[in-house]
XYZ file of C-alpha atoms in Angstrom:
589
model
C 200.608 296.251 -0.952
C 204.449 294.754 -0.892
C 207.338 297.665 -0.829
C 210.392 297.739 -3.287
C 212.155 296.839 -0.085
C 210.006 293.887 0.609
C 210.328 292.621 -3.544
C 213.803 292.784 -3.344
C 214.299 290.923 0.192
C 212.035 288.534 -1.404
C 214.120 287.950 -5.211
C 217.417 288.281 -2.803
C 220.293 288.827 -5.427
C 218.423 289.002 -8.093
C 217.971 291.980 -10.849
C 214.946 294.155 -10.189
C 214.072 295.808 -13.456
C 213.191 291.880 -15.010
C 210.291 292.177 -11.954
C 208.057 293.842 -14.317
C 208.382 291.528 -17.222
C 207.898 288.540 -15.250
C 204.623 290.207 -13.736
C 203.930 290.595 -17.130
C 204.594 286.873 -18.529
C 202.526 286.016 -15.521
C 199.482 287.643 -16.034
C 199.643 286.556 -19.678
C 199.981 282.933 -18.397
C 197.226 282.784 -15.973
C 194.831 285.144 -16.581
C 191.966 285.351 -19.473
C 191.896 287.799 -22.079
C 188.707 290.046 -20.817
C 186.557 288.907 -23.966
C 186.757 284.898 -23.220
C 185.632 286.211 -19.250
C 182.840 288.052 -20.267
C 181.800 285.336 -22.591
C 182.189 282.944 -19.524
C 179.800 284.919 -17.750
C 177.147 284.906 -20.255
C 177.438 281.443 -20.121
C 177.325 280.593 -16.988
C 173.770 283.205 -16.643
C 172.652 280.692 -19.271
C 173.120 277.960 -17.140
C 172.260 279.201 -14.134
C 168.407 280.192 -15.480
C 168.349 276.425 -16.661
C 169.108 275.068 -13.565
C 167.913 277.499 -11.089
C 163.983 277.616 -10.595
C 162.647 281.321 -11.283
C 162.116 283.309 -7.708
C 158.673 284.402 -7.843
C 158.382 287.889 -6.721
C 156.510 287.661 -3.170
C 153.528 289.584 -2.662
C 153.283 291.607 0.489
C 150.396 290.830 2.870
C 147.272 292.828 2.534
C 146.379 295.105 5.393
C 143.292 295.926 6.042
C 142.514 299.816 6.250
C 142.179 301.470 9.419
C 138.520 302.704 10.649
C 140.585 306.056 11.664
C 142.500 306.595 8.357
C 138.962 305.957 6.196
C 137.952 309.287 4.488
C 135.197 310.233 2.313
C 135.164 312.247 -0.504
C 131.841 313.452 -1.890
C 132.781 313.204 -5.690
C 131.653 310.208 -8.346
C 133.019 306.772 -7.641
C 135.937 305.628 -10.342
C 134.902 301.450 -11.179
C 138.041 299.679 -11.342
C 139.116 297.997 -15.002
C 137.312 294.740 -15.045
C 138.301 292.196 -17.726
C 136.323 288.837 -16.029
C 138.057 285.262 -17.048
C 135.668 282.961 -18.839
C 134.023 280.551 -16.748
C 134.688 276.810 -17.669
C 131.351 275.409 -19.263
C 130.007 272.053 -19.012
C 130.084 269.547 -21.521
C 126.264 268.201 -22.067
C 125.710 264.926 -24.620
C 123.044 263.303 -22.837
C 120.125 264.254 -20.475
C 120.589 262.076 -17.395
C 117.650 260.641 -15.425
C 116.653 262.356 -12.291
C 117.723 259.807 -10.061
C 120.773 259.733 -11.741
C 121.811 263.291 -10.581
C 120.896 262.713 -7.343
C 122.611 259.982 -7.028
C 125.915 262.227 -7.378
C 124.777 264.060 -4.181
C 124.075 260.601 -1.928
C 125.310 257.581 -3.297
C 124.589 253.997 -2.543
C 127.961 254.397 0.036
C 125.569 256.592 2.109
C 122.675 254.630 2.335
C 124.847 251.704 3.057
C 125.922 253.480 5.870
C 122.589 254.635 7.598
C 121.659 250.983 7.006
C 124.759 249.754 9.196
C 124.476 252.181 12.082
C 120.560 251.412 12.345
C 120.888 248.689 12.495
C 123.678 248.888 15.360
C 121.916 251.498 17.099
C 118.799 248.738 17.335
C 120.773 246.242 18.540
C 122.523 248.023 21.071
C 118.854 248.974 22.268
C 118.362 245.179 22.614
C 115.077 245.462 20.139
C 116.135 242.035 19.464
C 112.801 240.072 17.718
C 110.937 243.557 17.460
C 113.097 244.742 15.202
C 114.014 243.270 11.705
C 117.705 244.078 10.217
C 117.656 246.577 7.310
C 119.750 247.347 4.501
C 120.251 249.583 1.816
C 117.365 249.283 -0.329
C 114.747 250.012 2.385
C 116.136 252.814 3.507
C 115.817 254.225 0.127
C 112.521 252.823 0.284
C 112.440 255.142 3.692
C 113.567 258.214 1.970
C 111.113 257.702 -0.871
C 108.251 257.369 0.940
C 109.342 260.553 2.505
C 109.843 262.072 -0.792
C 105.952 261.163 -2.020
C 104.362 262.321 1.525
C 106.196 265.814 0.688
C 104.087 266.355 -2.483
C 100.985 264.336 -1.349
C 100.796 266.387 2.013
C 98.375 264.047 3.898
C 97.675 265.911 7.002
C 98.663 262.421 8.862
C 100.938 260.084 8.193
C 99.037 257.102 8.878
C 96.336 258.246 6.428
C 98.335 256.897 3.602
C 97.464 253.036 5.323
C 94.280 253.957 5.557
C 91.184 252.080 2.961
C 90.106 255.454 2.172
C 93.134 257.308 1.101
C 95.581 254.184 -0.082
C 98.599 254.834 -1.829
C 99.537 252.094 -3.321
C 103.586 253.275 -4.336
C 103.782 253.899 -0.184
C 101.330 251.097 1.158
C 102.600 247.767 -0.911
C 106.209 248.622 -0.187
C 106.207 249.415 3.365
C 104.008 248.698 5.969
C 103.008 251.327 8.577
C 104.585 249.832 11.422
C 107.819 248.878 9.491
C 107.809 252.555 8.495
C 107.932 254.319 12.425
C 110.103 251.198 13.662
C 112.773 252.532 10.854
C 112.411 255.951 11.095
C 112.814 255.497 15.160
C 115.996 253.720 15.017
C 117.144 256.080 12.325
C 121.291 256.804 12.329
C 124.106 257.913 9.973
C 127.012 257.505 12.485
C 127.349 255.149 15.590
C 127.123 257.269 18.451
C 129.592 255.259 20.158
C 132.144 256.839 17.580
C 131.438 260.310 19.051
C 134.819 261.140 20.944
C 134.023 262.984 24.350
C 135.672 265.959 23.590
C 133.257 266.838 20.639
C 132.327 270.328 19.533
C 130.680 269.425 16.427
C 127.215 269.686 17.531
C 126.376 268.527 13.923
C 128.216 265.544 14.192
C 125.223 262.994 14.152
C 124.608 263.980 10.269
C 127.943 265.549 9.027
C 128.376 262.611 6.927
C 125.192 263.813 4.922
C 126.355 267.591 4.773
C 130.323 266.254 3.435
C 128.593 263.734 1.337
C 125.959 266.994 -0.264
C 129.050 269.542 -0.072
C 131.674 267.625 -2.237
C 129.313 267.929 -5.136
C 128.450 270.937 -4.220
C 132.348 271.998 -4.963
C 132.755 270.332 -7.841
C 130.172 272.406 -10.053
C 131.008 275.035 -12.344
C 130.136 278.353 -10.377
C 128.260 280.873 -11.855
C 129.333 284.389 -12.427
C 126.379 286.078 -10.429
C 126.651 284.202 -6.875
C 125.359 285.517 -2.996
C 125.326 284.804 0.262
C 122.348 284.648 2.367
C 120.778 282.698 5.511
C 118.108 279.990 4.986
C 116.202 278.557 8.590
C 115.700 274.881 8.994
C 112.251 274.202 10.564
C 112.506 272.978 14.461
C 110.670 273.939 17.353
C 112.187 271.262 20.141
C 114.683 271.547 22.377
C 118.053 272.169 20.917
C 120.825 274.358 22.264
C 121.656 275.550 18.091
C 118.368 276.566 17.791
C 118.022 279.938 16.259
C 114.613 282.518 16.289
C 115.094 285.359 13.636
C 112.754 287.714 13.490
C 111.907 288.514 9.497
C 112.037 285.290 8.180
C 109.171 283.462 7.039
C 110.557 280.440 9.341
C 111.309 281.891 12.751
C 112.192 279.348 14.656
C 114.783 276.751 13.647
C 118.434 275.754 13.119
C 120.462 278.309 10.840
C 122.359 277.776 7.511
C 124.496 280.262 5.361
C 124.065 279.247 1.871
C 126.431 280.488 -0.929
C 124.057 280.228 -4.122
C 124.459 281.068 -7.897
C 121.565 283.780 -9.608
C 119.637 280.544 -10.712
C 119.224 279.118 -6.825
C 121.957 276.572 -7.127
C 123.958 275.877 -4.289
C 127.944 275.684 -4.212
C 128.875 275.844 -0.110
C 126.836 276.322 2.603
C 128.251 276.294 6.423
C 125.815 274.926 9.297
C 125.716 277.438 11.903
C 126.628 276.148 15.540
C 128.358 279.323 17.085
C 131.415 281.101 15.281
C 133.777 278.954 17.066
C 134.672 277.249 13.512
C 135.734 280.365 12.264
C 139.069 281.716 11.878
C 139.043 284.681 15.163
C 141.462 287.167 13.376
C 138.672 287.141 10.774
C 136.140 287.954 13.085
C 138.104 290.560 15.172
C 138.810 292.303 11.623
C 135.714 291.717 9.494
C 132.584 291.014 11.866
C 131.028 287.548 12.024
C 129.217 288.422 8.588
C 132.134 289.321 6.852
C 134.241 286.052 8.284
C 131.247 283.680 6.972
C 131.270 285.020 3.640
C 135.318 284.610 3.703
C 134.510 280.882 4.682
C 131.767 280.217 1.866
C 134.271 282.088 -0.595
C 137.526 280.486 -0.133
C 137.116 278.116 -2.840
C 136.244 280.748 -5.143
C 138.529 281.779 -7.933
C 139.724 285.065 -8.977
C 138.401 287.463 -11.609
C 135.148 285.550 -12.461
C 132.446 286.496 -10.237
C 130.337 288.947 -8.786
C 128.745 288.504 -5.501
C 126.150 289.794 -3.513
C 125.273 290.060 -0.050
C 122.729 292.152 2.787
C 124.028 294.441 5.241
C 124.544 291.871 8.210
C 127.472 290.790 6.114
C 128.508 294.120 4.748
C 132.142 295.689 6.415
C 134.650 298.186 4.674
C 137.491 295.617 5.348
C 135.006 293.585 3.758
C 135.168 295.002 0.684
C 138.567 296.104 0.638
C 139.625 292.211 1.367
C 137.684 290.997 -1.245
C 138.393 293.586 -3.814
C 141.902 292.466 -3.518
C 140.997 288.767 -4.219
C 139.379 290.042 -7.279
C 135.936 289.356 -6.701
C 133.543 292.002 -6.959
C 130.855 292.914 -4.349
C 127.662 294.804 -3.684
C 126.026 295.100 -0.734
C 123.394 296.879 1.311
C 125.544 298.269 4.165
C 124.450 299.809 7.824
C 125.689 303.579 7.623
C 126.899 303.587 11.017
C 129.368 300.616 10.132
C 131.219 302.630 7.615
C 132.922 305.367 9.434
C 130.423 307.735 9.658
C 129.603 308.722 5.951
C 128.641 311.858 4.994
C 124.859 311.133 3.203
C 122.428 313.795 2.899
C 119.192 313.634 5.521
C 116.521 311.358 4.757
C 114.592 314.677 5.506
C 116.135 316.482 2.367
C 116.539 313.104 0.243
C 112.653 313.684 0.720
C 112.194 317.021 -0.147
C 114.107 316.557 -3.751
C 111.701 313.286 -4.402
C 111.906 309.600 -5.499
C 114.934 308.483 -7.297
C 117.307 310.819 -5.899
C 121.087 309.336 -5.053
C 124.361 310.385 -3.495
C 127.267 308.799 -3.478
C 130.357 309.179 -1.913
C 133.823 307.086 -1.967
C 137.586 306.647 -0.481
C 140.531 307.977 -2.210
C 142.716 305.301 -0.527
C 146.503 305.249 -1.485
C 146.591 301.894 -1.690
C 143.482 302.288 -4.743
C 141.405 300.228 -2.890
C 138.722 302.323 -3.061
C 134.954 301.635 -2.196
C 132.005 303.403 -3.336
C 128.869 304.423 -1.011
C 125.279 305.329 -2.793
C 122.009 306.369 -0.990
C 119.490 306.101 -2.886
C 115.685 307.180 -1.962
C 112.426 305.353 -3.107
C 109.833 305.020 -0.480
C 111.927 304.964 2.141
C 116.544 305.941 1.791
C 118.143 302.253 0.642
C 122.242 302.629 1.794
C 124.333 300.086 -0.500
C 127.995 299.738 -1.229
C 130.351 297.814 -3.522
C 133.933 297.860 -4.662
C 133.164 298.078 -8.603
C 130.129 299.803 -9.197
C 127.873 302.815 -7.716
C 125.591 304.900 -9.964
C 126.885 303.095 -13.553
C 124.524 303.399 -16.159
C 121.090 304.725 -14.965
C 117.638 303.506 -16.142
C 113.909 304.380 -15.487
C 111.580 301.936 -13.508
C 107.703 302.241 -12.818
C 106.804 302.817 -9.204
C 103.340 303.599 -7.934
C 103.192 306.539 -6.093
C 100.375 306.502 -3.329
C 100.077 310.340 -3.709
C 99.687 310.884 -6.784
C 97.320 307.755 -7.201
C 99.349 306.534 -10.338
C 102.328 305.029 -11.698
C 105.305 307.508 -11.402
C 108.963 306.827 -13.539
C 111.863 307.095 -11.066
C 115.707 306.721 -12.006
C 117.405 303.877 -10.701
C 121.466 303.417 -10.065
C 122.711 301.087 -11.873
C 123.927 299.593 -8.050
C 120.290 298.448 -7.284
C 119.195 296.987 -10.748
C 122.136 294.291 -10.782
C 121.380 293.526 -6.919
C 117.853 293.284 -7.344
C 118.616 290.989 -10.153
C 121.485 289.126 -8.570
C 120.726 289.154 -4.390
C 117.761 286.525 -4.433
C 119.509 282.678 -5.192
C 119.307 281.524 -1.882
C 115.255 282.814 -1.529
C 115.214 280.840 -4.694
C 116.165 277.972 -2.915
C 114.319 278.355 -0.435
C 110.978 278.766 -2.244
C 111.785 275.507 -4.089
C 112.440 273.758 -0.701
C 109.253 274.724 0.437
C 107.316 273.986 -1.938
C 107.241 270.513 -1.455
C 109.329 269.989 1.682
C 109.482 266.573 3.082
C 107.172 266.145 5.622
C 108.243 264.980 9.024
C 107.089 265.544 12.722
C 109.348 264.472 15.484
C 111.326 265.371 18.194
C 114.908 263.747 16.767
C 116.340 267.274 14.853
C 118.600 264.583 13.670
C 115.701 263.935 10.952
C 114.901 267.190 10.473
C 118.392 267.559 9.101
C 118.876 265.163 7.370
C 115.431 265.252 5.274
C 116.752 268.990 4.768
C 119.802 267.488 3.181
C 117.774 265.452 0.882
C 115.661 268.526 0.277
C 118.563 270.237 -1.048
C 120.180 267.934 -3.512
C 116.382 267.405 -5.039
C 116.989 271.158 -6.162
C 120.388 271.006 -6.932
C 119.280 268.375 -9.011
C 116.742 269.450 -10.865
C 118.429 273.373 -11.447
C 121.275 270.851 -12.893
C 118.637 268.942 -14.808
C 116.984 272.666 -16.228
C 120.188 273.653 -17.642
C 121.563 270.733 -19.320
C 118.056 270.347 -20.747
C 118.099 274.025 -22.248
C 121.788 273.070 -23.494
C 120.492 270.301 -25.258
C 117.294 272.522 -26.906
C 114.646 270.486 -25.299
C 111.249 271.334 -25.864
C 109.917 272.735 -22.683
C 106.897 270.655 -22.712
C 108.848 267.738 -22.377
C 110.764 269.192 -19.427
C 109.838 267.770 -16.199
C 108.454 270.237 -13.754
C 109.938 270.340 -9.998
C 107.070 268.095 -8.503
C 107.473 265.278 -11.718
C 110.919 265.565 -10.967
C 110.876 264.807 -7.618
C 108.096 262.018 -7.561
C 110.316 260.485 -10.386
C 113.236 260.296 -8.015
C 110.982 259.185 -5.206
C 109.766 256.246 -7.420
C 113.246 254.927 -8.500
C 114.370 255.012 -4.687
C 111.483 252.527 -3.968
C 110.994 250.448 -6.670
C 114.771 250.422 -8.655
C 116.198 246.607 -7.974
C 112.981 245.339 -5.898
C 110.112 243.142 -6.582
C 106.667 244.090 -7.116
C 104.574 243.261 -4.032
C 100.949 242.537 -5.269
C 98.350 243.681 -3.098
C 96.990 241.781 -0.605
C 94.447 241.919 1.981
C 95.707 242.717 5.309
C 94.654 241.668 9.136
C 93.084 238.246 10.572
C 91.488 235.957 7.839
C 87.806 234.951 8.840
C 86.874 231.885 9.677
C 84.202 231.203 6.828
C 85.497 231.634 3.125
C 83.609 234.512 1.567
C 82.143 233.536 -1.294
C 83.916 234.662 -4.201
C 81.067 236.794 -6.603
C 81.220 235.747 -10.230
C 82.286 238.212 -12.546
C 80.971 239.359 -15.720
C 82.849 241.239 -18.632
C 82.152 243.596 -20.963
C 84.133 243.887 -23.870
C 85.809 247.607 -23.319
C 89.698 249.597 -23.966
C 90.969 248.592 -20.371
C 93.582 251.007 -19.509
C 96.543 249.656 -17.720
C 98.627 251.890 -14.992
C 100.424 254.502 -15.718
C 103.824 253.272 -16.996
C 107.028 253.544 -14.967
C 110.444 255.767 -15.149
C 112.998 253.990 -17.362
C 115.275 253.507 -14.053
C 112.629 251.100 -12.875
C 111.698 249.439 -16.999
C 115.800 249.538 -17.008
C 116.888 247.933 -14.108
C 116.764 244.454 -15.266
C 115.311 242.925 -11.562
C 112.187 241.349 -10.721
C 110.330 241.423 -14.378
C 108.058 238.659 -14.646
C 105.480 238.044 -17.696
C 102.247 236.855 -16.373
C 99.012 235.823 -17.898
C 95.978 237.730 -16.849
C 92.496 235.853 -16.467
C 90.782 238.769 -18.492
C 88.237 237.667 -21.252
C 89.182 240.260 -23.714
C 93.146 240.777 -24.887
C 94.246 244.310 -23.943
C 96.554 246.148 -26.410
C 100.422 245.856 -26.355
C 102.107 248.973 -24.459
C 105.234 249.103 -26.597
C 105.266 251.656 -28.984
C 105.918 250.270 -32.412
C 103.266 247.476 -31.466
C 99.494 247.341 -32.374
C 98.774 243.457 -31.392
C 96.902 242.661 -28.480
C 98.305 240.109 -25.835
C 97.180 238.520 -22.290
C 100.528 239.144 -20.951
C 101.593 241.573 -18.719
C 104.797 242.325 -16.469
C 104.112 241.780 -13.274
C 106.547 245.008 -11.828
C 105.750 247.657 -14.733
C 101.838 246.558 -14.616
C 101.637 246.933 -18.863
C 100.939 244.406 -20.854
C 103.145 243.164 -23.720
C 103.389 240.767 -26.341
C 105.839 237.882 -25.726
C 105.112 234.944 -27.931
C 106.532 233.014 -30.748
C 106.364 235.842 -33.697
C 107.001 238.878 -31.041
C 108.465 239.578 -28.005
C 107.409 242.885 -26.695
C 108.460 242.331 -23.697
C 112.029 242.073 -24.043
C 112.393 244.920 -26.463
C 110.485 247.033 -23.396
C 112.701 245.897 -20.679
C 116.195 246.237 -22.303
C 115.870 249.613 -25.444
């Protein structure tokens, strides 16, 4: 600050009392008046929040809690406050055909495709004459036929050929050797594509699993979803090959499956090692818990409850998906969880069926996580971050020593994941059920039937809801097997001629004589009539005259005439003449 001395060698002669006023006239001059500066201020704040984009507040990482810090408390478990988001519903005018939604899983792009490479992978086997170029439609000829031998389940392949067990939907569009030589040179990808540093062991069908897995992701998940394995069936020689021990298919190649209640699939991940998963998962949450992470990253918050067994179940686990808002049950391996302190199975025993104890964390961070053991026949351990004993109810259970049925209380824990747990055995049983059938050494087929397999459910679960959306009568609901033979039928027959049967092998050398034939005037029933992808498809519908002495009744509905003509694809006769025409109407309403 300047001295009197310093002022006055500044001003030299000048008078030092007029210092102050001129101070004075200065800051009058130059300065604002403390009301127009606050008001600038303001102002500028305004502007500022206009220009400016808001700083979100960022949100610390989560940390896991350590096994060493865990404690357990033996008092009742305190649920978090739960308020779910709705779940975005589908809008349902129409019921689509079946081969219609499976044609959102495998489009004609992909059978383009296998058409391409097999035929590339033939030629660069030199087949040459032996084998005849394919395309598109007979592979889904292929695939169909596959479809049809999955619900026929011939206990050889070649019996479908055969005089004595013809099928004619199989036999007059394929031929038995043009069937092997395709299914031989079968390929989605060139292999010549497959770079030498590959560690995609599932590279020679990953095509099929993107192709199944970005419908998969585009559905509307349900709120009840789990996570469970499902086994391939394989027995050759394949270094992904899995054996596990409880499952109804031991040996084979292993899939985790990320299913809603209803058996619906939204992710699955093709096991080939845990080398595709992210290793500061699996050093912090177990392989288990790092799949689930993987099938659940696409999963939003606040809408969904999910269940898994205990080869998935972790305390980080829970605590990592508790903080993503999704809310988990499991059944859990004690030993996993920081040593717990249950009572004895011995003493669980003693005080009978239905007895539970539970025990939970009083974390700082309130992610807590509630234990329950609860005894039946034998002590069941589960866990979850939401729920433990709830709301209890009474179930039947028969009781081998008292010869009768005994009530038993039940946490509310176990009801929801008794209710909840089984999508992907849902799956599974529908798979089964008609799976397609296939014998060969190539696990490249395997697969990819599997594939197919899966978007047949899909498809139909898909085709179950929209048709209980749209109040449907059940009766006129197709059932899983119509459903898939439907499909089956529109991937042979959809855009292709009619082949009329002939006979096969060497003609003799002598003409058999042709026996005369005698009619009897009688209803003559025609076959049975086709899906309305085939009526609809506008290819290959020719009217015919048969050489029958009686006129057979008109197949369209509204129609009671009788007519000699017939469509030579559909195999039902319709009126197409001067006053009607039948077969039009049939072919294009």
């Amino acid at each position: 600050m300047l001295s009197d001395g310093d002022i006055l060698a500044l001003l030299g002669d000048g008078d030092v009392s007029d210092i102050g006023s001129e101070v004075d006239e200065l800051e009058d001059d130059n300065c604002f008046p403390i009301d127009e500066f606050d008001q600038l201020l303001n102002d500028f704040d305004d502007l500022s929040s206009d220009i400016l984009p808001d700083i979100e507040e960022v949100e610390p990482d989560f940390i896991n809690t350590n096994k060493r810090d865990i404690h357990w408390v033996q008092k009742p478990f305190e649920p978090p406050t739960i308020n779910l988001e709705d779940i975005e519903s589908e809008y349902i005018d129409t019921l689509k055909t079946p081969i219609q939604y499976f044609s959102e899983y495998f489009g004609d792009d992909i059978f383009v495709k296998i058409a391409f490479n097999t035929n590339l992978y033939a030629t660069q086997k030199n087949l040459g004459s032996k084998f005849k170029l394919t395309d598109e439609h007979e592979i889904k000829t292929l695939i169909g036929i596959h479809m049809l031998m999955g619900c026929l389940k011939y206990s050889r392949v070649r019996m479908y050929w055969q005089k004595r067990f013809f099928v004619h939907l199989i036999a007059d569009n394929m031929s038995r050797n043009r069937f092997f030589n395709l299914r031989t040179n079968f390929h989605v990808i060139d292999n010549n594509d497959i770079p030498p540093c590959n560690k995609d062991k599932f590279i020679k069908v990953r095509p099929l699993c993107d192709s199944f897995l970005r419908k998969c992701k585009s559905l509307p998940v349900e709120k009840n979803i789990c996570v469970d394995e499902q086994m391939v069936p394989f027995k050759g020689m394949l270094c992904i090959k899995q054996y596990v021990k409880n499952k109804p298919i031991k040996w084979g190649i292993k899939i985790f499956l990320l299913c809603g209640e209803s058996g619906l699939a939204y992710n699955l991940f093709l096991f080939q090692g845990f080398s595709e998963l992210d290793p500061e998962n699996i050093k912090t949450y177990g392989s288990g818990g790092s799949v689930v992470l993987r099938l659940t990253e696409n999963i939003k918050p606040n809408r969904h409850f999910l269940f898994f067994d205990n080869y998935f179940s972790s305390y980080g686990l829970f605590e990592k998906l508790l903080h993503d808002k999704i809310y988990a049950v499991g059944t859990i391996r004690a030993n996993w969880f920081a040593k717990p302190p249950f009572l004895s199975d011995k003493l669980m025993r003693e005080l009978g069926r239905g007895t539970s104890f539970e025990i939970t964390t009083d974390q700082p961070n309130n992610y807590n996580i509630g234990l329950l053991k609860w005894y039946d026949n034998k002590p069941v351990h589960l866990g979850s971050n939401f729920v433990t004993s709830g709301e209890l109810d009474v179930v039947r259970r028969w009781s081998k020593k008292e010869k009768k049925y005994v009530d038993i209380e039940r946490p509310e824990i176990v009801r929801i994941y008794n209710q909840s747990m089984g999508g992907v055995d849902k799956m599974d049983q529908m798979v089964s059920y008609y799976r397609i059938f296939i014998r060969s050494n190539k696990w490249t087929l395997r697969m990819a039937m599997h594939f197919f397999d899966l978007a047949i459910c899909n498809s139909w679960i898909q085709y179950k809801k929209h048709a209980e959306i749209l109040k449907i009568p059940k009766k006129k609901i197709m059932d899983s097997m119509d459903f898939r033979m439907d499909i089956a039928e529109s991937l042979i027959r959809v855009n292709k001629p009619s082949t009329p049967n002939r006979k096969r092998g060497r003609p003799s050398a002598q003409a058999e004589p042709v026996p005369e034939q005698t009619y009897t005037k009688r209803n003559v029933v025609d076959s049975a009539p086709p899906n309305i992808d085939v009526r609809l498809d506008g290819t290959y519908h020719r009217a015919l005259v048969d050489e029958r002495k009686y006129a057979t009744k008109c197949k369209h509905p509204t129609c009671k005439r009788r007519t000699h003509t017939f469509c030579s694809k559909c195999n039902l006769h319709l009126c197409l003449d001067r006053t009607s025409n039948c077969f039009d109407k049939y072919h294009t309403k």
